[in-house]
Amino acid sequence: MRKPWIAAVAVAMPLTLAACGGSAPPGTEGTGGGEAGGSGDTITIGSLHPLSGAFAADGQQMDNGAQLAVDAVNEAGGIECLDGAQLELASGDTQGAPEVGQSEAQRLIQEGAVALVGTYNSAVSQNVAAVAERNQVPFVIDVSSADEILQQGYQYTFRLQPSAAVLAQRGAQYLAEVSEQAGDPAQQVAILHEQGPFGTAIAQGFTAEAESQGMTIGPVISYDPASVSDFTTQITAVREAGADVMMVAGYYRDGVLVANAVDTVQPGLDAVWGVANGAFDTPQFPGEVGDAGEGFFDANYRLDMTNEDTQALAELYRETHGDDIRTAAVLSYDAVQVIADALGRACSTDPTELRDAISETELDSLIAQDGPIAFDETGENENAAPILMQVVDGTVQQVFPSEYAETEPVYPASPNS
Amino acid sequence: MTDPTREHGAPPLDRGTVSTEEPPQTTQLTTPAPGGRRRAVAVRVAAVVAIAVVALGLAYWRTGNEVVVTQAVLTGLMIGGVYGLVAMGLTLIFGVLDIVNFAHGAFLAVALYITVEMVGRFGAHPYLALLVSVPLMFLLGAAVQRFILSGAMGKPLENQLLITLGLALLIDNGLLLFYGPNPQSARLPNDTGINVFGAVVTVGRLLAFAVALVLAGLLYLLLQRTRLGTAIRAVAANDSGAQMVGIDTRRIYMATFAIGTACAGAAGVLVAPLVTIEPTTGELFNIVAFVVVVLGGMGNVVGALVGGLLIGLTEQLGALYLPGQSPLLSVFIVFVLVLFLRPQGLFGRAA
Amino acid sequence: MLVLDGLCAGYHGLQILHELDLRVEAGEIVALVGANGAGKTTALRAISGVVSSSSGSISFDGQRADGVRTAELVRRGLVQVPEERALFGPLTVEENLRMGGWTQKGPDVSTSLTEVFELFPILEERRRQAAETLSGGQQQMLAIGRALMARPKLLMLDEPSTGLSPKLTWSVLEAVRTIRDRGVAVLLVEQNAAQALRMADRAYVLESGSCVLSGPGPELAEDDRVRSAYLGL
């Protein structure tokens, strides 16, 4: 019998490695948050993000951001009205998969988390929201765009980022305003979107607003972000159709490919207009695509670099992790701050009281938005709004609205794109 | 098992198991005359050409724009060539060792990171990484087969599926641990666009296609004209027969797996300048490679190349036919259609 | 040259061969006949190492041959043509033959190729055809030719007459005689006892895994018991 143990080891090792992210066998139903707050000396907050798999880059950043918030609260003395109780972050790896996220949420609740933050993937957040509702544990979404999550009447789920509907509507509105301001109003807008619920929702919302602003939409091209490897055909089609602006809604990998294809095909567009694009406003993007990305716009929620506190956080992140902080991580930071602030007002770890306190939040954000964080009856952050970024001279800068602008927008973007 | 390079119209040799009780079934085969077999091939080629013409016509009618169609065809061929190279290694491994190698994409990912190291650490031109990646991956493949997989030969299928799957997870997570999840790149210097019949292609993509074809040709020559290559085909055709002529089949398994992995290593280097490099990038190619292998006929190297080109074209043209739908839908349709008409794949041997 | 001594062998706990004694000397044709299930093929498979033996011994050319890998036995000069022929279907006739010479040096391969083509001219005619497109008789010749390429000292043939017409069987066996005349010992397992016995120098009759009768071939061919049991007379 020729060493069956080799097979066993080969299977066991990667499972062990994956388990290092903190996975556990699917938990049983939780009975409720209850007195799970821990010894009273530490209060546990659960952090659910994709720490491995395709989304690990953002997921790990977000987990780091949440940890920095926990550290900041603890350094400031913890939760005052709970005798300076310290916070503790319990991290779970969702792997970007809904079932894993669900079981991780169960596990964290069972191990005593009084609240959850996460998750980055809409499908995962959907499941975690259901778990949170069932167990009556507050869940603050840092990043997830799907409108449906908060349309089910959940009482325990809140969202910080602007929903897809808001992102799309503002994205189109900004295009109208910026292009008119530049004396070159956008007339025909092509849409290139990833085919999943996220891209589709953005495309639909954008179309509605753009048409009401007098623009024509077309062609609309969708693609599979998981398998696409080249966009020259799609960009050629956009060029041949005579569009003057192209809206792009997708993720990081495909965003880079779009930039490369635009550079190759030279479609003669006035602007490449990202809406909630996973690439165009990331710090890594200009480095990866070089000149090809110059002038690209993105209407997205964003850390507010004109805010001193945000700058300090970015500085701290650089020192601690040696990397530029992404907006998603700042949202996770905010999410933990929301919970800490609510604990400070509820003066209790009882989940229902905590939930009520969260719903009354009025907290300044490190994200650029229309006002402080405040939740409406469905749990949406009513002041959440995207701002407009552009790649100018190789860095991503905030350009619109003017109260957040670091520099003027360049429209049309460049002779090349 | 199959001859990796030959396509055939004739029914296969009946190998059967040796029975001690009954005399074996008669091995008198109906022999199509040599002219007949050539005719079957010509018919198939004509059919493919006819379909291609119809497809292009449809695409033109749908878009009304020949530039877009030309672009789609060009891009499709370029991408398809690389798909073919990735699939060739996979199909060779299947044809000879009967192993479905789930770790193929992970090996490709290793090659991606070798390229990143070469460019980042030594400032070398990305293609120079071929000199490192191909030999390194060859050795890695040999080691994996010799020490990890050889125990699973002849055992139930589930064993080797689990092992290669476990290996893939191990490599992916190892890369994640070592390099982190942040995207990396290994760009070509001066990657300009070249104009071809009104369509455009970057130098990088054109080179990837050309080198993929060259490597495919070399692989074909290896299998057809060298002693080792013939032995590999012999083992694929009849394992016990190979032992009976004195071939050490264990060495052949090792060599074949090594060659297949080296193909992944080469493909990885060619593809590195064209993609965002993350630990999971290899998995994308894994899925396409499997589709191509099944489409082209499992174990057939020519089939892998043709299948790759076909999938590449289908992806691009599909985006034109059904602009609102995912191009994957077209790939799916073509896949099902081909298998329905020819279950063994385009160049596969009838079961 | 080949000695089986008290060999017991079988599969999955089922013992097929019981204390089988058998020998083949250089330069002779030895036939092994018997009914279906008598153990003839098992004996061959035990010799080539495909089936393991539980007791007894096998030696070839003075060396122990039990448990030795097939490929190694080929290198020592013990080559088998199995019942199912195990040809490389998609490879050409010539490629099959050249693979047969895998254990030989380059120049020897060319010489052997010429010799095989002399013995089986039809193979030279069809040298570029795929093996699987040959007729049954041609495939058998190819299988034997391929085995000869390894320059065996002892050639083992498992039921070469399978699926062949009597006329073809005769020409194949004629070739076997030529092979013996060129100095290769032959162990011939056949169900078609008549022709086999007539051309064998010695023969063994197997029944239920043991040898029940042995002696010079032609003598056994005349033996009453053999005639009634195996020759249908």
CSV table of C-alpha atoms in Angstrom, one decimal, chain A residues 39-411:
chain,number,residue,atom,x,y,z
A,39,SER,CA,-16.3,39.6,31.2
A,40,GLY,CA,-17.3,43.2,31.3
A,41,ASP,CA,-13.6,44.1,31.0
A,42,THR,CA,-13.5,43.4,27.3
A,43,ILE,CA,-16.1,43.9,24.7
A,44,THR,CA,-15.8,41.8,21.6
A,45,ILE,CA,-16.7,43.1,18.1
A,46,GLY,CA,-16.7,40.6,15.3
A,47,SER,CA,-15.0,41.5,12.0
A,48,LEU,CA,-16.1,39.6,9.0
A,49,HIS,CA,-14.1,40.1,5.8
A,50,PRO,CA,-12.5,38.0,3.0
A,51,LEU,CA,-9.0,37.4,4.4
A,52,SER,CA,-8.1,34.8,1.7
A,53,GLY,CA,-9.2,34.2,-1.8
A,54,ALA,CA,-9.7,36.7,-4.7
A,55,PHE,CA,-10.7,39.6,-2.5
A,56,ALA,CA,-8.1,39.2,0.1
A,57,ALA,CA,-6.3,42.5,-0.7
A,58,ASP,CA,-9.3,44.6,0.3
A,59,GLY,CA,-10.5,42.2,3.0
A,60,GLN,CA,-7.2,42.2,4.9
A,61,GLN,CA,-7.0,46.0,4.7
A,62,MET,CA,-10.5,46.3,6.1
A,63,ASP,CA,-9.7,44.0,9.0
A,64,ASN,CA,-6.6,46.1,9.7
A,65,GLY,CA,-8.8,49.2,9.6
A,66,ALA,CA,-11.2,47.8,12.1
A,67,GLN,CA,-8.3,46.8,14.4
A,68,LEU,CA,-6.8,50.3,14.2
A,69,ALA,CA,-10.2,51.7,15.3
A,70,VAL,CA,-10.3,49.3,18.2
A,71,ASP,CA,-6.8,50.3,19.2
A,72,ALA,CA,-7.7,54.0,19.0
A,73,VAL,CA,-10.8,53.6,21.2
A,74,ASN,CA,-8.7,51.6,23.8
A,75,GLU,CA,-6.0,54.1,23.8
A,76,ALA,CA,-8.5,56.9,24.5
A,77,GLY,CA,-9.6,55.0,27.6
A,78,GLY,CA,-12.1,52.5,26.3
A,79,ILE,CA,-15.8,52.8,26.8
A,80,GLU,CA,-16.1,55.4,29.6
A,81,CYS,CA,-19.5,54.7,31.0
A,82,LEU,CA,-18.7,51.0,31.1
A,83,ASP,CA,-15.8,51.6,33.5
A,84,GLY,CA,-13.3,52.0,30.7
A,85,ALA,CA,-14.1,48.6,29.2
A,86,GLN,CA,-11.7,47.7,26.4
A,87,LEU,CA,-12.7,46.6,23.0
A,88,GLU,CA,-11.4,43.5,21.3
A,89,LEU,CA,-11.6,42.6,17.7
A,90,ALA,CA,-12.5,39.0,16.7
A,91,SER,CA,-11.7,38.4,13.1
A,92,GLY,CA,-13.4,35.9,10.8
A,93,ASP,CA,-12.4,34.9,7.2
A,94,THR,CA,-15.5,34.8,5.0
A,95,GLN,CA,-13.3,33.8,2.0
A,96,GLY,CA,-15.8,35.8,-0.1
A,97,ALA,CA,-18.3,32.9,0.2
A,98,PRO,CA,-21.8,33.4,1.6
A,99,GLU,CA,-22.0,30.1,3.4
A,100,VAL,CA,-18.6,30.6,5.0
A,101,GLY,CA,-19.5,34.1,6.0
A,102,GLN,CA,-22.7,32.9,7.5
A,103,SER,CA,-21.0,30.2,9.6
A,104,GLU,CA,-18.3,32.6,10.7
A,105,ALA,CA,-20.9,35.1,11.8
A,106,GLN,CA,-22.6,32.3,13.9
A,107,ARG,CA,-19.3,31.4,15.4
A,108,LEU,CA,-18.4,35.0,16.4
A,109,ILE,CA,-21.8,35.6,17.9
A,110,GLN,CA,-21.5,32.4,19.9
A,111,GLU,CA,-18.1,33.4,21.1
A,112,GLY,CA,-19.5,36.6,22.5
A,113,ALA,CA,-19.4,39.3,19.9
A,114,VAL,CA,-21.8,42.1,20.8
A,115,ALA,CA,-21.8,43.5,17.2
A,116,LEU,CA,-20.5,42.7,13.8
A,117,VAL,CA,-18.8,44.7,11.0
A,118,GLY,CA,-18.3,43.6,7.4
A,119,THR,CA,-18.3,42.1,4.8
A,120,TYR,CA,-17.3,43.6,1.4
A,121,ASN,CA,-19.3,41.0,-0.7
A,122,SER,CA,-23.0,41.8,-1.0
A,123,ALA,CA,-23.9,38.1,-1.1
A,124,VAL,CA,-22.1,37.5,2.1
A,125,SER,CA,-23.6,40.5,3.8
A,126,GLN,CA,-27.0,39.3,2.8
A,127,ASN,CA,-26.5,36.1,4.7
A,128,VAL,CA,-24.8,37.8,7.7
A,129,ALA,CA,-27.7,40.2,7.9
A,130,ALA,CA,-30.1,37.3,8.2
A,131,VAL,CA,-27.9,35.8,11.0
A,132,ALA,CA,-27.7,39.1,12.7
A,133,GLU,CA,-31.5,39.6,12.6
A,134,ARG,CA,-32.1,36.1,13.9
A,135,ASN,CA,-29.7,36.5,16.8
A,136,GLN,CA,-30.6,40.1,17.4
A,137,VAL,CA,-27.0,41.3,17.1
A,138,PRO,CA,-26.3,44.6,15.5
A,139,PHE,CA,-24.4,44.4,12.1
A,140,VAL,CA,-22.8,47.4,10.6
A,141,ILE,CA,-22.0,47.0,6.9
A,142,ASP,CA,-18.8,48.8,5.9
A,143,VAL,CA,-18.8,47.8,2.3
A,144,SER,CA,-21.6,46.1,0.3
A,145,SER,CA,-23.6,47.9,-2.4
A,146,ALA,CA,-26.7,45.7,-3.0
A,147,ASP,CA,-29.9,47.7,-2.4
A,148,GLU,CA,-31.9,44.6,-1.5
A,149,ILE,CA,-30.0,43.9,1.8
A,150,LEU,CA,-31.8,46.8,3.6
A,151,GLN,CA,-35.1,46.4,1.8
A,152,GLN,CA,-36.2,43.4,3.8
A,153,GLY,CA,-37.2,45.2,7.0
A,154,TYR,CA,-34.2,44.1,9.0
A,155,GLN,CA,-33.9,46.1,12.2
A,156,TYR,CA,-30.4,45.0,13.2
A,157,THR,CA,-28.5,45.8,10.0
A,158,PHE,CA,-27.0,49.2,9.1
A,159,ARG,CA,-24.9,50.3,6.2
A,160,LEU,CA,-22.3,53.0,6.0
A,161,GLN,CA,-21.4,53.1,2.3
A,162,PRO,CA,-23.9,54.7,-0.1
A,163,SER,CA,-26.2,52.1,-1.7
A,164,ALA,CA,-25.8,51.2,-5.4
A,165,ALA,CA,-28.8,53.4,-6.3
A,166,VAL,CA,-27.2,56.5,-4.7
A,167,LEU,CA,-23.8,55.8,-6.3
A,168,ALA,CA,-25.3,55.4,-9.7
A,169,GLN,CA,-27.6,58.4,-9.5
A,170,ARG,CA,-24.8,60.7,-8.2
A,171,GLY,CA,-22.4,59.3,-10.7
A,172,ALA,CA,-24.6,60.4,-13.6
A,173,GLN,CA,-25.4,63.7,-11.9
A,174,TYR,CA,-21.7,64.5,-11.5
A,175,LEU,CA,-21.0,63.7,-15.1
A,176,ALA,CA,-23.7,66.1,-16.3
A,177,GLU,CA,-22.4,68.8,-13.9
A,178,VAL,CA,-18.7,68.4,-14.6
A,179,SER,CA,-19.1,68.1,-18.4
A,180,GLU,CA,-21.3,71.2,-18.6
A,181,GLN,CA,-19.0,73.1,-16.3
A,182,ALA,CA,-16.2,72.4,-18.8
A,183,GLY,CA,-18.3,73.6,-21.7
A,184,ASP,CA,-18.5,70.1,-23.3
A,185,PRO,CA,-21.7,68.5,-22.1
A,186,ALA,CA,-21.7,64.7,-22.4
A,187,GLN,CA,-24.1,63.5,-25.0
A,188,GLN,CA,-23.7,59.8,-25.7
A,189,VAL,CA,-22.5,57.6,-22.9
A,190,ALA,CA,-21.5,54.0,-23.5
A,191,ILE,CA,-21.8,51.6,-20.5
A,192,LEU,CA,-19.3,48.8,-19.8
A,193,HIS,CA,-20.4,46.9,-16.7
A,194,GLU,CA,-19.6,43.6,-15.0
A,195,GLN,CA,-22.6,41.3,-15.4
A,196,GLY,CA,-23.3,40.6,-11.8
A,197,PRO,CA,-25.9,42.2,-9.6
A,198,PHE,CA,-23.5,45.0,-8.6
A,199,GLY,CA,-22.6,46.1,-12.1
A,200,THR,CA,-26.1,45.7,-13.3
A,201,ALA,CA,-27.6,47.8,-10.5
A,202,ILE,CA,-25.1,50.6,-11.2
A,203,ALA,CA,-25.8,50.4,-14.9
A,204,GLN,CA,-29.5,50.7,-14.4
A,205,GLY,CA,-29.4,53.5,-11.9
A,206,PHE,CA,-26.9,55.4,-14.0
A,207,THR,CA,-29.0,55.0,-17.1
A,208,ALA,CA,-32.1,56.4,-15.4
A,209,GLU,CA,-30.4,59.5,-14.1
A,210,ALA,CA,-28.4,60.1,-17.2
A,211,GLU,CA,-31.4,60.0,-19.5
A,212,SER,CA,-33.3,62.3,-17.2
A,213,GLN,CA,-30.3,64.7,-17.6
A,214,GLY,CA,-30.7,64.5,-21.4
A,215,MET,CA,-27.9,62.1,-22.3
A,216,THR,CA,-28.3,59.1,-24.6
A,217,ILE,CA,-27.1,55.8,-23.4
A,218,GLY,CA,-25.4,53.2,-25.7
A,219,PRO,CA,-23.9,50.8,-26.4
A,220,VAL,CA,-24.4,48.8,-23.1
A,221,ILE,CA,-21.8,46.0,-22.9
A,222,SER,CA,-21.6,43.5,-20.0
A,223,TYR,CA,-18.8,41.1,-19.2
A,224,ASP,CA,-17.9,38.3,-16.8
A,225,PRO,CA,-15.3,39.8,-14.4
A,226,ALA,CA,-14.1,36.3,-13.4
A,227,SER,CA,-13.0,35.2,-16.8
A,228,VAL,CA,-12.4,38.3,-19.0
A,229,SER,CA,-8.9,38.8,-20.1
A,230,ASP,CA,-9.0,41.5,-22.8
A,231,PHE,CA,-11.2,44.4,-23.7
A,232,THR,CA,-9.9,45.5,-27.1
A,233,THR,CA,-13.0,44.2,-28.9
A,234,GLN,CA,-15.4,46.0,-26.5
A,235,ILE,CA,-13.5,49.2,-26.6
A,236,THR,CA,-13.4,49.1,-30.4
A,237,ALA,CA,-17.2,48.6,-30.4
A,238,VAL,CA,-17.6,51.7,-28.1
A,239,ARG,CA,-15.4,53.7,-30.5
A,240,GLU,CA,-17.3,52.6,-33.6
A,241,ALA,CA,-20.6,53.5,-32.0
A,242,GLY,CA,-19.4,57.1,-31.6
A,243,ALA,CA,-19.8,57.4,-27.8
A,244,ASP,CA,-18.1,60.4,-26.2
A,245,VAL,CA,-18.0,59.1,-22.7
A,246,MET,CA,-17.7,55.5,-21.4
A,247,MET,CA,-19.0,54.6,-17.9
A,248,VAL,CA,-17.3,51.6,-16.4
A,249,ALA,CA,-18.6,49.6,-13.4
A,250,GLY,CA,-16.5,46.7,-12.3
A,251,TYR,CA,-13.7,45.4,-10.1
A,252,TYR,CA,-9.9,45.9,-9.8
A,253,ARG,CA,-8.6,43.3,-12.3
A,254,ASP,CA,-11.0,44.2,-15.1
A,255,GLY,CA,-10.5,47.9,-14.5
A,256,VAL,CA,-6.8,47.5,-15.2
A,257,LEU,CA,-7.6,45.6,-18.3
A,258,VAL,CA,-10.0,48.3,-19.4
A,259,ALA,CA,-7.2,50.9,-19.0
A,260,ASN,CA,-4.8,48.8,-21.1
A,261,ALA,CA,-7.4,48.3,-23.8
A,262,VAL,CA,-8.3,52.0,-23.9
A,263,ASP,CA,-4.6,52.8,-24.3
A,264,THR,CA,-4.2,50.4,-27.1
A,265,VAL,CA,-7.4,51.1,-29.1
A,266,GLN,CA,-7.4,54.9,-28.5
A,267,PRO,CA,-11.2,55.3,-28.8
A,268,GLY,CA,-11.2,59.1,-28.7
A,269,LEU,CA,-13.4,59.5,-25.6
A,270,ASP,CA,-13.8,62.7,-23.7
A,271,ALA,CA,-13.6,60.7,-20.5
A,272,VAL,CA,-13.6,57.2,-19.0
A,273,TRP,CA,-16.1,57.5,-16.2
A,274,GLY,CA,-16.0,55.0,-13.4
A,275,VAL,CA,-18.9,54.6,-11.0
A,276,ALA,CA,-18.0,52.7,-7.8
A,277,ASN,CA,-15.2,51.3,-9.9
A,278,GLY,CA,-12.9,48.9,-8.0
A,279,ALA,CA,-9.8,50.1,-9.8
A,280,PHE,CA,-9.8,53.7,-10.9
A,281,ASP,CA,-9.6,55.3,-7.4
A,282,THR,CA,-7.3,52.8,-5.8
A,283,PRO,CA,-3.7,54.0,-4.9
A,284,GLN,CA,-2.3,51.0,-6.8
A,285,PHE,CA,-4.0,51.7,-10.1
A,286,PRO,CA,-1.8,54.5,-11.5
A,287,GLY,CA,1.3,52.5,-10.6
A,288,GLU,CA,0.1,49.4,-12.3
A,289,VAL,CA,-1.2,50.9,-15.6
A,290,GLY,CA,1.1,54.0,-15.8
A,291,ASP,CA,0.1,56.6,-18.3
A,292,ALA,CA,-2.8,54.5,-19.6
A,293,GLY,CA,-4.8,55.5,-16.5
A,294,GLU,CA,-4.2,59.2,-16.7
A,295,GLY,CA,-7.4,61.2,-16.5
A,296,PHE,CA,-9.7,58.3,-15.5
A,297,PHE,CA,-12.6,59.4,-13.3
A,298,ASP,CA,-14.3,57.5,-10.6
A,299,ALA,CA,-17.5,58.5,-8.7
A,300,ASN,CA,-17.2,56.6,-5.5
A,301,TYR,CA,-17.4,56.8,-1.7
A,302,ARG,CA,-14.0,57.9,-0.6
A,303,LEU,CA,-11.9,58.6,2.5
A,304,ASP,CA,-11.7,62.4,2.7
A,305,MET,CA,-8.1,63.4,2.3
A,306,THR,CA,-9.0,67.0,3.1
A,307,ASN,CA,-9.9,65.9,6.6
A,308,GLU,CA,-7.0,66.0,9.1
A,309,ASP,CA,-8.1,63.0,11.0
A,310,THR,CA,-8.3,61.0,7.9
A,311,GLN,CA,-4.8,62.0,7.0
A,312,ALA,CA,-3.6,61.0,10.4
A,313,LEU,CA,-5.2,57.6,9.9
A,314,ALA,CA,-3.6,57.2,6.5
A,315,GLU,CA,-0.2,58.1,8.1
A,316,LEU,CA,-0.8,55.6,10.9
A,317,TYR,CA,-1.7,52.8,8.4
A,318,ARG,CA,1.4,53.5,6.4
A,319,GLU,CA,3.6,53.2,9.5
A,320,THR,CA,1.9,50.1,10.8
A,321,HIS,CA,1.3,48.2,7.6
A,322,GLY,CA,3.6,49.8,5.1
A,323,ASP,CA,0.9,50.4,2.5
A,324,ASP,CA,-1.5,53.0,1.4
A,325,ILE,CA,-4.9,52.8,3.1
A,326,ARG,CA,-7.9,52.0,0.9
A,327,THR,CA,-11.3,53.6,1.4
A,328,ALA,CA,-12.8,50.3,2.3
A,329,ALA,CA,-10.5,50.1,5.3
A,330,VAL,CA,-11.5,53.6,6.4
A,331,LEU,CA,-15.1,52.4,6.3
A,332,SER,CA,-14.3,49.5,8.5
A,333,TYR,CA,-12.6,52.0,10.9
A,334,ASP,CA,-15.8,54.1,10.8
A,335,ALA,CA,-17.9,51.1,11.5
A,336,VAL,CA,-16.1,50.2,14.6
A,337,GLN,CA,-16.2,53.8,15.7
A,338,VAL,CA,-20.0,53.8,15.2
A,339,ILE,CA,-20.3,50.8,17.5
A,340,ALA,CA,-18.0,52.3,20.1
A,341,ASP,CA,-19.9,55.5,20.0
A,342,ALA,CA,-23.2,53.7,20.4
A,343,LEU,CA,-21.8,51.7,23.4
A,344,GLY,CA,-20.8,54.9,24.9
A,345,ARG,CA,-24.4,56.2,24.6
A,346,ALA,CA,-26.2,53.1,25.5
A,347,CYS,CA,-23.9,52.4,28.4
A,348,SER,CA,-24.8,48.7,28.0
A,349,THR,CA,-23.9,45.7,26.0
A,350,ASP,CA,-27.4,44.6,25.7
A,351,PRO,CA,-27.9,44.0,22.0
A,352,THR,CA,-31.3,45.7,21.7
A,353,GLU,CA,-30.2,48.8,23.5
A,354,LEU,CA,-27.0,48.8,21.5
A,355,ARG,CA,-29.1,48.6,18.3
A,356,ASP,CA,-31.3,51.5,19.4
A,357,ALA,CA,-28.2,53.6,20.2
A,358,ILE,CA,-26.7,52.8,16.8
A,359,SER,CA,-29.9,53.9,15.1
A,360,GLU,CA,-29.6,57.3,16.7
A,361,THR,CA,-26.0,57.8,15.6
A,362,GLU,CA,-24.8,61.2,14.6
A,363,LEU,CA,-21.1,60.8,14.2
A,364,ASP,CA,-18.5,62.6,12.0
A,365,SER,CA,-17.0,60.4,9.4
A,366,LEU,CA,-13.6,60.1,7.9
A,367,ILE,CA,-15.3,59.5,4.6
A,368,ALA,CA,-16.3,62.3,2.4
A,369,GLN,CA,-20.1,62.6,2.6
A,370,ASP,CA,-23.0,65.0,2.8
A,371,GLY,CA,-22.9,65.3,6.6
A,372,PRO,CA,-22.3,63.2,9.7
A,373,ILE,CA,-23.2,59.5,9.8
A,374,ALA,CA,-26.9,59.1,10.5
A,375,PHE,CA,-29.2,56.2,9.7
A,376,ASP,CA,-32.7,56.3,8.3
A,377,GLU,CA,-35.5,53.8,9.3
A,378,THR,CA,-34.1,51.1,6.9
A,379,GLY,CA,-30.6,51.4,8.2
A,380,GLU,CA,-29.1,53.3,5.3
A,381,ASN,CA,-26.6,56.1,6.0
A,382,GLU,CA,-28.7,59.0,4.8
A,383,ASN,CA,-25.7,61.3,4.3
A,384,ALA,CA,-23.6,58.8,2.4
A,385,ALA,CA,-22.6,60.0,-1.0
A,386,PRO,CA,-19.9,59.5,-3.5
A,387,ILE,CA,-17.5,62.1,-4.6
A,388,LEU,CA,-15.6,62.4,-7.8
A,389,MET,CA,-11.9,61.3,-8.2
A,390,GLN,CA,-9.6,61.6,-11.1
A,391,VAL,CA,-6.1,60.3,-11.8
A,392,VAL,CA,-4.1,63.5,-12.2
A,393,ASP,CA,-0.4,63.4,-12.8
A,394,GLY,CA,-0.2,59.8,-11.7
A,395,THR,CA,-2.1,60.1,-8.4
A,396,VAL,CA,-5.7,59.8,-7.5
A,397,GLN,CA,-7.1,63.1,-6.4
A,398,GLN,CA,-10.5,64.3,-5.3
A,399,VAL,CA,-11.9,66.7,-7.8
A,400,PHE,CA,-15.7,67.3,-7.3
A,401,PRO,CA,-17.8,68.6,-5.5
A,402,SER,CA,-15.7,71.7,-4.8
A,403,GLU,CA,-15.9,71.4,-1.0
A,404,TYR,CA,-13.9,68.1,-1.2
A,405,ALA,CA,-11.8,68.9,-4.2
A,406,GLU,CA,-8.0,68.7,-3.9
A,407,THR,CA,-7.7,70.0,-7.5
A,408,GLU,CA,-9.7,71.0,-10.5
A,409,PRO,CA,-11.1,68.2,-12.7
A,410,VAL,CA,-9.6,68.0,-16.2
A,411,TYR,CA,-12.4,67.6,-18.7
